[in-house]
Tab-separated table of C-alpha atoms in Angstrom:
chain	number	residue	atom	x	y	z
F	1	MET	CA	103.656	74.949	81.668
F	2	ILE	CA	104.077	78.569	82.774
F	3	ARG	CA	105.547	80.589	79.908
F	4	LEU	CA	108.091	82.983	81.437
F	5	LEU	CA	109.893	86.065	80.100
F	6	ILE	CA	112.928	87.396	82.015
F	7	ALA	CA	113.742	91.121	81.659
F	8	ASP	CA	116.862	92.469	83.388
F	9	ASP	CA	119.710	94.602	82.082
F	10	GLN	CA	122.377	92.608	83.938
F	11	GLN	CA	123.466	89.515	82.053
F	12	LEU	CA	124.627	87.772	85.213
F	13	VAL	CA	121.248	88.297	86.878
F	14	ARG	CA	119.430	86.961	83.813
F	15	ALA	CA	121.695	83.911	83.763
F	16	GLY	CA	121.010	83.227	87.444
F	17	LEU	CA	117.261	83.614	86.992
F	18	ARG	CA	117.341	81.359	83.940
F	19	MET	CA	119.294	78.659	85.782
F	20	LEU	CA	116.869	78.764	88.695
F	21	CYS	CA	113.718	78.743	86.591
F	22	GLU	CA	114.964	76.006	84.286
F	23	SER	CA	115.149	73.766	87.361
F	24	ALA	CA	111.359	74.035	87.802
F	25	PRO	CA	109.418	71.353	85.891
F	26	ASP	CA	106.407	73.635	85.360
F	27	VAL	CA	108.236	76.729	84.021
F	28	GLN	CA	109.280	77.267	80.408
F	29	ILE	CA	111.479	80.275	79.604
F	30	VAL	CA	110.256	81.674	76.299
F	31	GLY	CA	112.367	84.842	76.107
F	32	GLU	CA	114.850	87.243	77.668
F	33	ALA	CA	115.287	91.002	77.433
F	34	ALA	CA	118.124	93.351	78.415
F	35	ASP	CA	116.078	96.582	78.399
F	36	GLY	CA	112.468	97.714	78.511
F	37	ALA	CA	112.076	98.185	74.773
F	38	GLU	CA	113.294	94.652	74.150
F	39	ALA	CA	110.938	93.387	76.841
F	40	VAL	CA	107.990	94.948	75.009
F	41	ARG	CA	109.080	93.346	71.733
F	42	GLU	CA	109.680	89.947	73.313
F	43	ALA	CA	106.333	90.040	75.134
F	44	ALA	CA	104.573	90.744	71.842
F	45	ARG	CA	106.472	87.906	70.166
F	46	CYS	CA	106.151	85.126	72.730
F	47	ARG	CA	103.022	86.100	74.721
F	48	PRO	CA	104.337	84.989	78.136
F	49	ASP	CA	102.096	84.090	81.038
F	50	VAL	CA	104.450	85.724	83.565
F	51	ILE	CA	107.186	88.333	83.175
F	52	LEU	CA	109.965	88.935	85.708
F	53	MET	CA	110.578	92.661	85.182
F	54	ASP	CA	113.543	94.620	86.497
F	55	LEU	CA	112.303	98.154	87.190
F	56	ARG	CA	115.587	99.934	86.446
F	57	MET	CA	116.590	99.277	82.844
F	58	PRO	CA	117.992	101.403	79.996
F	59	VAL	CA	116.204	102.617	76.835
F	60	VAL	CA	112.745	102.080	78.366
F	61	ASP	CA	112.421	101.493	82.112
F	62	GLY	CA	110.506	98.606	83.615
F	63	ILE	CA	107.524	100.748	84.606
F	64	ALA	CA	106.888	102.051	81.086
F	65	ALA	CA	107.505	98.568	79.685
F	66	THR	CA	104.991	97.091	82.133
F	67	ARG	CA	102.350	99.625	81.145
F	68	LYS	CA	102.863	98.986	77.415
F	69	ILE	CA	102.941	95.188	77.747
F	70	LEU	CA	99.768	95.017	79.829
F	71	THR	CA	97.979	97.405	77.482
F	72	ASP	CA	98.740	95.098	74.560
F	73	ASN	CA	98.390	91.815	76.450
F	74	PRO	CA	96.400	92.267	79.676
F	75	GLU	CA	96.435	88.523	80.360
F	76	SER	CA	100.176	88.568	81.133
F	77	ARG	CA	101.256	88.898	84.771
F	78	VAL	CA	104.202	91.142	85.574
F	79	VAL	CA	106.217	90.490	88.719
F	80	ALA	CA	108.512	93.447	89.355
F	81	LEU	CA	112.034	92.908	90.668
F	82	THR	CA	112.950	95.665	93.081
F	83	THR	CA	115.107	96.543	96.090
F	84	PHE	CA	114.129	97.430	99.653
F	85	ASP	CA	114.850	101.132	99.088
F	86	ASP	CA	113.014	101.373	95.788
F	87	ASP	CA	109.757	103.072	96.831
F	88	ASP	CA	110.073	105.621	94.012
F	89	HIS	CA	109.649	102.745	91.555
F	90	LEU	CA	107.429	100.459	93.628
F	91	TYR	CA	104.240	102.513	93.649
F	92	PRO	CA	104.384	103.705	90.010
F	93	ALA	CA	104.900	100.084	88.953
F	94	LEU	CA	101.794	99.086	90.887
F	95	ALA	CA	99.887	101.846	89.121
F	96	ALA	CA	101.212	100.545	85.794
F	97	GLY	CA	99.622	97.185	86.520
F	98	ALA	CA	102.365	95.050	88.065
F	99	HIS	CA	100.872	92.052	89.825
F	100	GLY	CA	103.578	91.566	92.440
F	101	PHE	CA	106.961	92.680	93.752
F	102	LEU	CA	110.010	90.703	94.753
F	103	VAL	CA	113.274	91.922	96.179
F	104	LYS	CA	116.284	90.658	94.277
F	105	ASP	CA	117.740	88.843	97.260
F	106	SER	CA	114.629	86.681	97.691
F	107	ALA	CA	115.187	83.005	98.331
F	108	PRO	CA	115.014	80.806	95.219
F	109	GLU	CA	111.921	78.988	96.453
F	110	GLU	CA	110.212	82.339	97.108
F	111	LEU	CA	110.849	83.467	93.538
F	112	LEU	CA	109.513	80.243	92.038
F	113	ALA	CA	106.479	80.416	94.309
F	114	ALA	CA	105.871	84.017	93.182
F	115	ILE	CA	105.906	82.958	89.526
F	116	ARG	CA	103.341	80.253	90.230
F	117	ARG	CA	101.190	82.572	92.342
F	118	ALA	CA	101.187	85.251	89.655
F	119	ASP	CA	100.216	82.692	87.032
F	120	ALA	CA	97.333	81.619	89.288
F	121	GLY	CA	96.079	85.212	89.496
F	122	GLU	CA	97.426	86.030	92.950
F	123	GLN	CA	99.570	89.042	93.879
F	124	PRO	CA	102.921	87.853	95.237
F	125	PHE	CA	104.868	90.315	97.397
F	126	SER	CA	108.056	89.905	99.370
F	127	PRO	CA	107.016	90.304	103.043
F	128	GLY	CA	109.024	93.502	103.552
F	129	VAL	CA	107.601	95.083	100.414
F	130	LEU	CA	104.054	94.158	101.416
F	131	ARG	CA	104.522	95.707	104.863
F	132	ARG	CA	105.775	98.976	103.378
F	133	LEU	CA	102.957	99.069	100.874
F	134	VAL	CA	100.306	98.381	103.504
F	135	ASN	CA	101.766	100.912	105.945
F	136	ARG	CA	101.757	103.619	103.304
F	137	VAL	CA	98.149	102.956	102.316
F	138	VAL	CA	97.065	102.892	105.956
F	139	ARG	CA	98.755	106.266	106.533
F	140	GLU	CA	97.425	107.963	103.415
F	141	GLU	CA	93.930	106.597	102.996
F	142	THR	CA	90.774	106.479	105.051
F	143	GLY	CA	88.091	103.898	104.479
F	144	PRO	CA	85.226	102.159	106.251
F	145	GLU	CA	85.594	101.678	109.977
F	146	PRO	CA	87.418	98.360	110.468
F	147	PRO	CA	84.803	96.927	112.878
F	148	ASN	CA	82.080	97.574	110.279
F	149	ALA	CA	84.211	96.162	107.478
F	150	LEU	CA	84.859	92.973	109.455
F	151	ARG	CA	81.283	92.508	110.599
F	152	GLY	CA	79.845	89.264	109.291
F	153	LEU	CA	83.164	87.494	108.735
F	154	THR	CA	83.349	83.934	110.012
F	155	PRO	CA	86.204	82.824	112.299
F	156	ARG	CA	87.733	80.853	109.423
F	157	GLU	CA	87.540	83.868	107.113
F	158	LEU	CA	89.354	85.906	109.756
F	159	ASP	CA	92.048	83.215	109.907
F	160	VAL	CA	92.491	83.431	106.127
F	161	LEU	CA	92.540	87.240	106.269
F	162	VAL	CA	95.383	87.282	108.803
F	163	LEU	CA	97.502	84.786	106.846
F	164	LEU	CA	96.833	86.623	103.610
F	165	ALA	CA	97.976	89.859	105.249
F	166	GLU	CA	101.218	88.110	106.223
F	167	GLY	CA	101.887	87.643	102.509
F	168	LEU	CA	101.064	83.945	102.245
F	169	GLY	CA	99.725	82.515	99.002
F	170	ASN	CA	96.719	80.240	98.692
F	171	HIS	CA	98.751	77.020	98.825
F	172	ASP	CA	100.623	78.138	101.958
F	173	ILE	CA	97.388	79.236	103.641
F	174	ALA	CA	95.821	75.875	102.792
F	175	ALA	CA	98.779	74.037	104.313
F	176	ARG	CA	98.732	76.203	107.448
F	177	LEU	CA	94.985	75.691	108.006
F	178	HIS	CA	94.909	72.055	106.813
F	179	VAL	CA	92.265	72.717	104.172
F	180	GLY	CA	92.161	72.491	100.383
F	181	VAL	CA	93.338	75.248	98.055
F	182	THR	CA	89.842	75.483	96.575
F	183	THR	CA	88.482	76.139	100.065
F	184	VAL	CA	90.993	78.969	100.548
F	185	LYS	CA	90.000	80.497	97.209
F	186	THR	CA	86.366	80.378	98.298
F	187	HIS	CA	87.221	82.154	101.562
F	188	VAL	CA	89.249	84.846	99.740
F	189	ALA	CA	86.354	85.462	97.347
F	190	ALA	CA	83.980	85.735	100.306
F	191	LEU	CA	86.318	88.191	102.041
F	192	MET	CA	86.350	90.438	98.972
F	193	THR	CA	82.566	90.293	98.640
F	194	LYS	CA	81.879	91.010	102.322
F	195	THR	CA	84.469	93.770	102.784
F	196	GLY	CA	84.313	95.409	99.353
F	197	ALA	CA	88.080	94.973	98.890
F	198	ASP	CA	88.915	94.397	95.236
F	199	ASN	CA	92.311	92.729	95.680
F	200	ARG	CA	94.558	90.993	98.192
F	201	VAL	CA	96.523	94.137	99.023
F	202	ARG	CA	93.311	95.894	100.092
F	203	LEU	CA	92.470	92.923	102.267
F	204	ALA	CA	95.925	93.144	103.868
F	205	VAL	CA	95.390	96.865	104.506
F	206	LEU	CA	92.057	96.048	106.161
F	207	ALA	CA	93.666	93.464	108.431
F	208	HIS	CA	96.344	95.919	109.547
F	209	SER	CA	93.837	98.774	110.029
F	210	ALA	CA	91.673	96.538	112.181
F	211	GLY	CA	94.592	95.621	114.425
F	212	LEU	CA	94.506	91.933	113.509
F	213	MET	CA	98.240	91.698	112.846
């Protein structure tokens, strides 16, 4: 079971998230919080595997709460809940250690998939959020020449890289390529080793910089 904590200052939103997550057989809701300070206390009490964290909350905001929670319990995975025009919160939350970002109007199945992906150690992003994040990094950073970075990748690794850059998780990539999830994980690990990228976002940036998308 995935132990889940829901943190949002709107009671109606929390109720909707609870109703959705209670419908999943592999998710157990272990706590709720209406502000960042309460989220920190609840995280310390129930030690959740995954936390759905609203970024805009009273008392203590979601960014500060994320930083404190992950300092005390680095094994938890925080998935930030944001809006399309929330760049001022998006990047600081990433710096605070958030593992993924979802927009609040995401489809129910996308939210449940994000919880499972975060629990599995992946970084779930809504497609629009991932595109904005990648575009900003591409604009602001310079790195190895894309042809050099991609040298040595197999055709199958390139296939995985493109799908990963589209925001797909390991299970979706496996289904698209008709291979096992373990095989996808092996390809992702190989991509990180060969390119020097230390996470999936960096791999997505590489794919966009190289013109693969």
